[in-house]
Coordinates of C-alpha atoms and ligand atoms in Angstrom, one line a residue:
Y3 CA 10.4 93.0 156.3
K4 CA 8.2 94.0 153.3
N5 CA 9.5 91.5 150.7
P6 CA 7.8 88.1 150.6
H7 CA 10.9 86.6 148.9
Y8 CA 8.8 84.5 146.5
A9 CA 10.6 82.4 144.1
P10 CA 11.1 84.3 140.7
G11 CA 8.0 84.8 138.7
R12 CA 5.6 84.1 141.6
T13 CA 3.2 86.7 143.2
T14 CA 0.4 85.2 145.3
M15 CA -0.1 83.4 148.6
V16 CA -2.9 81.3 149.8
H17 CA -4.2 80.7 153.4
L18 CA -4.6 77.0 153.7
F19 CA -6.8 77.4 156.8
E20 CA -6.5 74.4 159.2
W21 CA -4.8 72.1 156.8
K22 CA -2.4 69.3 158.0
W23 CA 1.3 69.7 157.3
D24 CA 1.5 66.4 155.3
D25 CA -1.4 67.6 153.1
I26 CA 0.2 71.0 152.5
A27 CA 3.4 69.3 151.5
A28 CA 1.5 67.2 149.0
E29 CA -0.4 70.2 147.8
C30 CA 2.9 72.1 147.1
E31 CA 4.1 69.3 144.9
R32 CA 1.0 68.4 143.0
W33 CA -0.7 71.8 142.7
L34 CA 0.7 75.0 144.2
G35 CA 4.3 74.6 142.8
P36 CA 3.2 73.6 139.2
R37 CA 0.5 76.3 139.2
G38 CA 2.8 79.1 140.1
F39 CA 1.6 80.0 143.6
G40 CA 4.1 82.0 145.6
G41 CA 3.4 80.9 149.2
I42 CA 1.1 79.7 151.9
Q43 CA -0.1 81.1 155.2
I44 CA -0.5 78.2 157.5
S45 CA -2.5 77.9 160.7
P46 CA -0.6 78.5 164.0
P47 CA 2.0 75.6 164.3
N48 CA 2.5 75.9 168.1
E49 CA 0.6 73.9 170.8
N50 CA -2.9 75.2 171.6
L51 CA -5.5 74.4 174.2
I52 CA -7.9 71.6 173.2
I53 CA -11.4 72.9 173.6
W54 CA -14.0 70.0 173.5
S55 CA -16.6 72.1 175.3
H56 CA -17.1 73.9 172.0
N57 CA -16.5 70.7 169.9
R58 CA -12.9 71.7 168.9
P59 CA -13.8 75.1 167.2
W60 CA -11.4 76.6 164.7
W61 CA -10.5 79.3 167.2
E62 CA -8.9 77.0 169.7
R63 CA -5.7 77.4 167.7
Y64 CA -5.6 81.0 168.7
Q65 CA -5.1 80.0 172.4
P66 CA -1.4 79.1 172.7
M67 CA -0.3 76.6 175.5
S68 CA 3.4 76.6 174.5
Y69 CA 5.7 77.1 171.5
Q70 CA 6.1 73.4 170.9
L71 CA 5.3 72.5 167.4
T72 CA 2.5 70.0 168.0
T73 CA -1.0 70.7 166.8
R74 CA -3.8 68.9 165.0
S75 CA -1.9 69.8 161.8
G76 CA 1.0 67.7 162.7
N77 CA 4.2 67.5 164.8
E78 CA 7.6 69.1 164.5
Q79 CA 9.0 66.5 162.1
Q80 CA 6.0 66.8 159.8
F81 CA 6.3 70.6 160.0
A82 CA 10.0 70.5 159.0
S83 CA 9.3 68.1 156.2
M84 CA 6.5 70.3 154.9
V85 CA 8.7 73.4 154.8
R86 CA 11.4 71.5 153.0
R87 CA 9.1 70.0 150.4
C88 CA 7.3 73.3 149.7
N89 CA 10.5 75.3 149.3
D90 CA 11.8 72.6 147.0
A91 CA 8.5 73.1 145.0
G92 CA 9.2 76.9 144.9
V93 CA 6.4 77.7 147.4
R94 CA 7.1 79.7 150.6
I95 CA 5.6 79.1 154.1
Y96 CA 4.4 82.0 156.2
V97 CA 3.5 81.3 159.9
D98 CA 0.5 82.7 161.8
A99 CA 2.4 83.9 164.9
I100 CA 0.3 84.2 168.1
I101 CA 2.6 86.2 170.3
N102 CA 0.2 88.7 171.9
H103 CA -1.3 86.3 174.4
M104 CA -1.7 82.8 175.7
T105 CA -5.1 81.1 176.4
G106 CA -8.2 82.3 178.1
T107 CA -9.5 80.7 181.3
W108 CA -11.1 77.3 180.8
N109 CA -12.0 74.2 182.8
E110 CA -10.2 72.2 180.2
N111 CA -6.4 72.6 180.5
V112 CA -4.6 70.2 178.2
G113 CA -2.9 71.3 175.1
T114 CA -2.3 69.5 171.7
G115 CA 1.2 68.7 172.8
G116 CA 0.2 67.3 176.2
N117 CA 1.2 70.3 178.2
T118 CA -1.1 71.6 181.0
A119 CA -1.4 75.0 182.5
N120 CA -2.8 76.6 185.6
F121 CA -4.8 79.5 184.3
G122 CA -5.5 81.1 187.7
Q123 CA -1.8 81.2 188.4
F124 CA -1.0 82.4 184.8
N125 CA 1.3 79.4 184.8
Y126 CA 2.3 77.8 181.4
P127 CA 5.1 75.3 182.2
G128 CA 5.4 74.4 178.5
V129 CA 7.2 77.7 177.8
P130 CA 7.6 78.4 180.8
F131 CA 5.6 81.6 181.5
G132 CA 4.4 82.7 184.9
R133 CA 2.5 85.7 186.3
N134 CA 5.4 88.2 185.9
D135 CA 5.3 87.6 182.2
F136 CA 1.8 89.0 181.8
N137 CA 0.3 92.5 181.9
W138 CA -1.0 93.2 185.4
P139 CA -3.4 93.9 187.0
E140 CA -5.6 92.1 184.4
C141 CA -8.2 94.1 182.5
Y142 CA -10.4 93.3 179.6
I143 CA -10.6 95.3 176.3
E144 CA -14.1 96.8 176.0
P145 CA -15.5 97.8 172.5
S146 CA -15.3 101.5 173.6
D147 CA -11.5 101.1 174.3
Y148 CA -10.8 101.0 170.6
G149 CA -12.0 104.6 170.2
C150 CA -10.2 106.1 173.2
C151 CA -7.5 104.2 174.8
P152 CA -4.4 102.8 173.1
E153 CA -2.9 101.6 176.4
R154 CA -5.9 99.5 177.2
V155 CA -6.0 98.1 173.6
R156 CA -2.3 97.1 174.2
N157 CA -2.2 96.1 177.8
C158 CA -5.6 94.6 178.5
Q159 CA -6.9 91.2 177.4
L160 CA -8.4 90.6 174.0
S161 CA -11.5 88.4 174.6
G162 CA -10.1 87.4 177.9
L163 CA -6.9 86.0 176.4
K164 CA -4.0 86.3 178.9
D165 CA -2.0 89.2 177.7
L166 CA 1.8 88.8 177.5
N167 CA 4.0 91.7 178.4
Q168 CA 6.3 92.1 175.4
G169 CA 8.0 94.9 177.3
T170 CA 9.9 92.4 179.4
E171 CA 13.2 90.9 178.2
Y172 CA 12.2 87.4 179.1
V173 CA 9.0 87.4 177.1
R174 CA 10.8 88.9 174.1
Q175 CA 13.4 86.2 174.3
M176 CA 10.8 83.4 174.4
I177 CA 9.0 84.9 171.3
V178 CA 12.2 85.5 169.4
T179 CA 13.5 82.0 170.1
F180 CA 10.3 80.5 168.8
M181 CA 10.3 82.7 165.7
N182 CA 14.0 82.0 165.0
R183 CA 13.5 78.3 165.2
L184 CA 10.9 78.5 162.5
I185 CA 13.1 80.7 160.3
D186 CA 16.0 78.3 160.7
M187 CA 13.6 75.5 159.6
G188 CA 13.1 77.5 156.3
V189 CA 9.9 79.5 156.8
A190 CA 9.8 82.8 154.8
G191 CA 7.9 85.0 157.3
F192 CA 5.0 85.7 159.6
R193 CA 1.5 87.0 160.0
I194 CA 1.6 88.8 163.4
D195 CA -1.7 88.0 165.0
A196 CA -3.3 90.9 167.0
A197 CA -0.5 93.3 166.2
K198 CA -2.7 96.2 167.2
H199 CA -2.6 94.8 170.7
M200 CA 1.2 95.1 171.0
W201 CA 3.4 98.2 171.3
P202 CA 5.2 99.0 168.0
G203 CA 8.4 99.7 170.0
D204 CA 8.3 96.1 171.4
L205 CA 7.6 94.6 168.0
R206 CA 10.5 96.5 166.5
I207 CA 12.9 95.0 169.1
I208 CA 11.5 91.5 168.3
Y209 CA 11.7 91.9 164.5
D210 CA 15.2 93.2 164.6
R211 CA 16.4 90.1 166.5
L212 CA 15.1 87.7 164.0
H213 CA 17.5 85.6 161.9
N214 CA 18.0 86.1 158.2
L215 CA 16.1 83.6 156.1
N216 CA 17.8 80.2 155.6
T217 CA 20.0 80.2 152.5
A218 CA 19.9 76.3 152.6
H219 CA 16.2 76.7 151.6
G220 CA 16.9 78.8 148.6
F221 CA 16.7 82.3 150.0
P222 CA 19.2 84.9 149.0
S223 CA 21.8 85.8 151.7
G224 CA 20.8 88.6 154.0
A225 CA 17.1 88.2 153.3
R226 CA 14.8 89.4 156.1
P227 CA 11.6 87.6 156.9
Y228 CA 8.4 88.9 155.4
I229 CA 6.2 90.3 158.1
Y230 CA 2.6 91.3 157.8
Q231 CA 0.9 92.6 160.9
E232 CA -2.8 92.1 161.5
V233 CA -4.0 95.5 162.3
I234 CA -7.8 96.1 161.7
D235 CA -8.0 99.8 160.8
L236 CA -11.2 100.9 159.1
G237 CA -10.6 104.4 160.4
G238 CA -11.6 106.3 163.5
E239 CA -9.8 104.4 166.1
A240 CA -7.1 105.3 168.7
V241 CA -4.6 102.8 167.2
S242 CA -3.8 103.4 163.5
R243 CA -2.2 101.2 160.9
D244 CA 0.3 104.0 160.3
E245 CA 2.0 103.2 163.6
Y246 CA 2.9 99.8 162.1
T247 CA 3.9 100.5 158.5
P248 CA 7.3 101.9 159.6
L249 CA 8.0 98.4 161.0
A250 CA 6.7 96.0 158.4
A251 CA 3.7 95.3 156.1
V252 CA 0.1 95.6 157.4
T253 CA -3.1 93.8 156.6
E254 CA -5.4 96.2 154.6
F255 CA -9.0 95.4 155.7
K256 CA -10.5 98.2 153.7
F257 CA -9.4 96.4 150.6
G258 CA -11.8 93.5 150.9
M259 CA -14.6 95.6 152.4
E260 CA -14.7 98.0 149.4
L261 CA -14.3 95.3 146.7
S262 CA -17.0 93.2 148.4
R263 CA -19.2 96.3 148.3
A264 CA -18.5 97.0 144.7
F265 CA -18.9 93.5 143.4
Q266 CA -22.2 93.1 145.3
G267 CA -23.5 96.1 143.3
G268 CA -23.1 98.6 146.2
N269 CA -20.7 100.7 144.2
Q270 CA -20.2 101.0 140.5
L271 CA -17.1 99.2 139.1
R272 CA -16.2 102.4 137.1
W273 CA -15.1 104.0 140.3
L274 CA -12.3 101.4 140.6
A275 CA -10.4 103.4 137.9
N276 CA -8.2 105.0 140.7
W277 CA -8.2 101.9 143.0
G278 CA -5.3 102.2 145.5
P279 CA -4.2 104.9 147.9
Q280 CA -6.8 107.3 146.5
W281 CA -9.3 105.1 148.2
N282 CA -7.5 105.7 151.4
L283 CA -5.8 102.4 151.2
L284 CA -2.2 101.9 152.5
A285 CA 0.7 102.5 150.2
S286 CA 0.9 99.4 147.9
A287 CA 4.3 98.2 149.2
D288 CA 2.9 98.2 152.8
S289 CA -0.2 96.3 152.1
L290 CA -1.2 92.6 152.4
V291 CA -4.6 92.3 150.7
F292 CA -7.4 89.8 150.5
I293 CA -11.1 89.7 149.9
D294 CA -12.1 87.6 152.9
N295 CA -10.0 86.1 155.8
H296 CA -10.7 83.4 158.3
D297 CA -12.3 85.9 160.7
N298 CA -14.5 88.1 158.5
Q299 CA -15.7 85.2 156.3
R300 CA -17.6 84.1 159.4
G301 CA -18.5 87.5 161.0
H302 CA -15.5 87.6 163.4
G303 CA -13.2 90.6 163.4
A304 CA -14.5 93.5 161.4
G305 CA -15.8 94.5 158.1
G306 CA -19.5 93.9 157.6
N307 CA -20.7 92.4 154.4
I308 CA -17.7 90.5 153.1
L309 CA -17.9 88.2 150.0
T310 CA -16.9 84.6 150.5
Y311 CA -17.1 81.3 148.6
K312 CA -20.8 81.3 149.5
Q313 CA -21.6 84.0 147.0
A314 CA -19.4 82.4 144.3
R315 CA -20.1 84.6 141.3
P316 CA -19.4 88.1 142.8
Y317 CA -16.6 86.5 144.9
K318 CA -14.8 85.2 141.9
G319 CA -15.2 88.7 140.3
A320 CA -13.7 90.4 143.3
I321 CA -10.8 87.9 143.5
A322 CA -10.2 88.4 139.7
F323 CA -10.0 92.1 140.2
M324 CA -7.6 91.7 143.1
L325 CA -5.3 89.5 141.1
A326 CA -5.5 91.5 137.9
H327 CA -4.8 94.8 139.6
P328 CA -1.1 95.5 140.6
Y329 CA -2.0 97.0 144.0
G330 CA -0.7 95.2 147.2
E331 CA 0.5 91.7 148.0
P332 CA -2.5 89.4 147.4
Q333 CA -3.6 86.6 149.6
L334 CA -6.3 84.0 148.7
M335 CA -8.5 82.4 151.3
S336 CA -8.9 78.6 151.1
S337 CA -11.7 77.5 153.4
F338 CA -13.5 74.5 154.8
G339 CA -17.3 74.6 154.4
F340 CA -19.2 75.9 157.5
Q341 CA -22.7 76.6 158.5
N342 CA -22.2 78.0 162.0
T343 CA -19.4 80.4 162.8
E344 CA -17.8 78.3 165.5
A345 CA -17.6 75.0 163.7
G346 CA -14.1 73.5 163.4
P347 CA -12.6 72.0 160.3
P348 CA -13.6 68.5 159.0
M349 CA -12.7 66.1 161.8
D350 CA -13.4 62.6 163.0
S351 CA -15.0 61.8 166.4
S352 CA -11.6 61.8 168.1
G353 CA -10.9 65.3 166.8
N354 CA -8.4 64.3 164.2
L355 CA -8.5 66.5 161.1
I356 CA -9.8 64.8 157.9
S357 CA -7.7 65.4 154.8
P358 CA -9.2 67.0 151.7
S359 CA -9.9 64.6 148.9
I360 CA -9.2 65.6 145.4
N361 CA -11.9 65.2 142.7
S362 CA -11.2 64.4 139.0
D363 CA -12.0 68.0 138.1
N364 CA -9.3 69.2 140.5
T365 CA -11.8 70.5 143.2
C366 CA -11.8 69.2 146.7
G367 CA -14.1 67.0 148.7
N368 CA -14.5 65.9 152.4
G369 CA -15.8 69.3 153.4
W370 CA -13.0 71.4 152.0
I371 CA -13.8 74.3 149.6
C372 CA -10.3 74.8 148.2
E373 CA -11.1 78.1 146.5
H374 CA -7.4 78.0 145.2
R375 CA -8.5 75.1 143.0
W376 CA -11.3 77.0 141.3
R377 CA -10.3 77.5 137.7
Q378 CA -11.4 81.2 137.7
I379 CA -9.0 81.7 140.7
Y380 CA -5.9 79.7 140.0
Q381 CA -5.8 80.9 136.3
M382 CA -5.8 84.5 137.6
V383 CA -2.8 83.6 139.7
A384 CA -1.0 82.7 136.5
F385 CA -2.3 86.0 135.0
R386 CA -0.8 88.0 137.8
N387 CA 2.5 86.1 137.4
V388 CA 2.6 87.0 133.7
A389 CA 1.6 90.6 134.3
G390 CA 4.6 91.0 136.7
N391 CA 5.2 94.6 137.7
T392 CA 3.5 96.2 134.8
N393 CA 1.0 99.0 135.4
I394 CA -2.5 99.4 134.4
N395 CA -3.2 101.1 131.0
D396 CA -6.0 101.5 128.5
W397 CA -8.7 101.6 131.2
W398 CA -12.2 101.5 129.7
D399 CA -15.5 101.7 131.3
N400 CA -19.1 102.2 130.2
G401 CA -19.9 104.7 132.9
S402 CA -21.4 102.0 135.0
N403 CA -20.4 98.4 135.9
Q404 CA -18.5 97.3 132.7
I405 CA -14.8 97.9 132.9
A406 CA -11.7 96.6 131.2
F407 CA -8.0 97.3 131.4
C408 CA -4.5 96.1 130.2
R409 CA -1.4 95.2 132.2
G410 CA 1.3 96.5 130.0
G411 CA 1.4 94.3 126.9
Q412 CA 1.0 91.2 129.1
G413 CA -2.6 90.8 129.9
F414 CA -6.1 92.1 129.5
I415 CA -9.3 91.7 131.6
A416 CA -12.9 92.8 131.3
F417 CA -15.7 92.7 133.9
N418 CA -19.5 93.0 133.4
N419 CA -21.4 93.5 136.6
D420 CA -24.3 95.3 134.8
S421 CA -27.6 93.6 134.0
W422 CA -27.1 93.9 130.3
D423 CA -24.5 92.3 128.0
L424 CA -21.0 93.7 127.3
N425 CA -20.2 93.6 123.6
Q426 CA -17.4 96.0 122.8
N427 CA -14.5 96.3 120.5
L428 CA -11.7 97.0 123.0
Q429 CA -7.9 97.6 123.1
T430 CA -6.3 94.5 124.6
C431 CA -2.7 95.7 124.3
L432 CA -1.7 92.2 123.2
P433 CA 0.0 91.1 120.0
A434 CA -2.4 89.9 117.2
G435 CA -3.5 86.3 117.5
R436 CA -6.1 84.0 119.0
Y437 CA -6.3 83.8 122.8
C438 CA -8.2 81.5 125.1
D439 CA -10.1 83.2 127.9
V440 CA -8.7 81.8 131.2
I441 CA -12.0 82.4 133.1
S442 CA -14.5 80.4 131.0
G443 CA -12.1 77.6 130.1
S444 CA -8.6 76.6 129.5
K445 CA -6.3 75.6 126.7
S446 CA -5.9 71.9 126.1
G447 CA -3.4 71.3 123.3
N448 CA -4.4 73.6 120.5
S449 CA -8.0 73.9 121.4
C450 CA -9.7 76.1 124.0
T451 CA -12.6 74.8 126.2
G452 CA -13.8 78.4 126.9
K453 CA -14.3 81.6 124.9
T454 CA -11.8 82.4 122.2
V455 CA -10.7 86.0 121.6
T456 CA -9.2 87.1 118.3
V457 CA -6.9 90.1 118.6
G458 CA -6.3 92.1 115.5
N459 CA -3.1 93.9 114.3
D460 CA -4.2 97.0 116.1
G461 CA -4.5 95.1 119.4
R462 CA -8.3 95.4 119.4
A463 CA -10.7 92.6 119.8
L464 CA -14.4 92.0 120.2
I465 CA -15.0 91.3 123.9
S466 CA -18.3 89.7 125.0
V467 CA -19.4 89.1 128.5
G468 CA -23.1 88.3 128.8
A469 CA -25.1 89.5 131.8
N470 CA -26.1 85.9 132.3
D471 CA -22.7 84.2 131.6
Y472 CA -21.5 81.8 134.3
D473 CA -18.8 84.3 135.3
M474 CA -18.7 88.1 135.1
M475 CA -15.3 88.5 133.6
L476 CA -13.0 87.5 130.7
A477 CA -9.2 87.4 130.9
I478 CA -6.5 86.8 128.3
H479 CA -2.7 87.0 128.7
R480 CA 0.5 86.2 127.0
G481 CA 2.1 82.8 127.6
P482 CA 1.3 79.2 126.9
E483 CA -1.9 78.9 129.0
S484 CA -3.9 81.6 127.2
Ligands
LIG509 C1 -12.6 82.7 171.9 C2 -14.1 82.9 172.2 C3 -14.3 84.0 173.2 C4 -13.4 83.8 174.5 C5 -12.0 83.7 174.1 C6 -11.0 83.4 175.3 O1 -14.7 83.2 171.0 O2 -15.7 84.1 173.6 O3 -13.6 84.9 175.4 O4 -11.8 82.6 173.2 O5 -11.2 82.1 175.7 C7 -10.1 84.1 167.5 C8 -11.6 84.2 167.5 C9 -12.1 84.6 168.9 C10 -11.6 83.6 169.9 C11 -10.0 83.7 169.9 C12 -9.3 82.7 170.8 O6 -12.0 85.3 166.6 O7 -13.5 84.5 168.9 O8 -12.0 83.9 171.2 O9 -9.6 83.3 168.5 O10 -9.7 81.4 170.7 C13 -10.1 92.2 167.3 C14 -8.5 92.1 167.2 C15 -8.0 91.2 166.1 C16 -8.7 89.8 166.2 C17 -10.2 90.0 166.1 C18 -11.0 88.7 166.2 O11 -8.0 93.4 167.1 O12 -6.6 91.0 166.3 O13 -10.6 90.8 167.2 N1 -8.2 88.9 165.2 C19 -7.1 87.9 165.5 C20 -7.4 86.5 164.8 C21 -8.6 85.9 165.4 C22 -8.2 85.5 166.8 C23 -7.4 86.5 167.5 C24 -6.9 87.6 166.9 C25 -7.0 86.1 168.9 O14 -7.5 86.7 163.4 O15 -8.9 84.7 164.7 O16 -9.5 85.3 167.6 O17 -5.8 85.4 168.7 C26 -13.1 96.3 165.9 C27 -11.6 96.5 166.1 C28 -10.8 95.2 165.8 C29 -11.4 94.1 166.6 C30 -12.8 93.9 166.2 C31 -13.5 92.7 166.9 O18 -13.4 96.2 164.6 O19 -11.1 97.5 165.2 O20 -9.5 95.5 166.2 O21 -10.6 92.9 166.2 O22 -13.5 95.1 166.5 O23 -13.5 92.9 168.3
LIG510 CA1 -1.3 93.0 174.4

């Protein structure tokens, strides 16, 4: 369950938060496939409660009404077509699976697929679930429970969301049927939402009943779904990430927290020389990593001061470090713009999602940020693909916030987060020649729109990153784009 089964040569997934299935299919064909992206985490595809009393917040999708595949993102037929078109473009689909709970209690009770529910009775006819399928008597997770009481974290309600009992055979069957239907339609794996709030033993039973990935969608025979479990573990809680790594991969929230700190100047970049498990991060093979996610970019979940698109310069620095460094399976966030933390995605007055528009410079409009279309980000995806499974070598630092390293003989990157210029003759580990910096520009024909780096026969080159340059890093690699 720890292999994403990307198409050959691909390494990175992007969370297209709240995108519509038709738009994702188009994005696979026009952008993600050609640019070498490996996969997409999609928003939950199953029916959710419509919450007009909060003006259709983004978080309504975390309140399941049934496992029918109808949401604001599209219906089942559109979902199937998206998975087919993306797999054909070499881009895998990973589903955000909400299997810990159903909805909270609300006055509104109609779902995106037209199902209703009786919250007082714990009755969800669209599945169907009834009172016996939930943990009982009901209790609510208090902040202090995280420190003391694993059974309350697992068996009580997270934010008042009705807590399914995965210990019962019927509940497991409904969940497994839902997930297997998605696998048969060609998805490559799952994010397990709120995994901390389910018993590892129950999850193991569920995972072991999942089908192999669908060979008609290009997966090798016998391939197991990729599973990454959302467990927020910053240390010091009664439930630990280590209870989940024997099952499948785990989201490593310390990763984005520490890199956000460092790239905001709260820690010198030179300390990143031993980035990885020595920082008390999970083993690399167990770890799904990101700078920000849909929760902590807006202050939900955990993690404090997380970099997002709103602090673009240090954010791009942290993303570049994530993609240049071999640790973990990286995930990019692709956001819609927001001012307040509840606001839903761009929508019309009926609540229909508005598609992103695509500008002539490849960026998005209509309220969508599309970080995955920022040059400094998508060209680092290509860098990571070229670097492959090489290790870091020839680390250099200035004892402060200027660092540089090679990835085998495939790529070289330098960062300058000091307030003075970086001008150094450094080992790039690349064959002699002229390279085009993929951060400040790109190659068009034989010319380079950004900085050019000339590598000598000894592999060394003069590397310059000014303190006031638009970006704090410079990256070159082998292959046609650089
Ligand atoms: C909404 C309203 C609530 C209301 C509830 C029920 O905001 O006021 O009571 O509905 O009607 C998201 C939003 C929630 C939202 C929910 C349902 O973030 O605000 O509630 O959707 O619509 C814990 C969990 C972790 C969880 C985070 C948010 O452990 O699993 O909280 N993250 C996932 C998703 C979220 C989603 C859910 C789970 C629910 O990524 O987007 O919620 O499906 C410590 C602990 C952490 C804990 C953290 C915050 O750090 O270590 O484990 O995270 O505190 O409590
Ligand atoms: Ca639970």
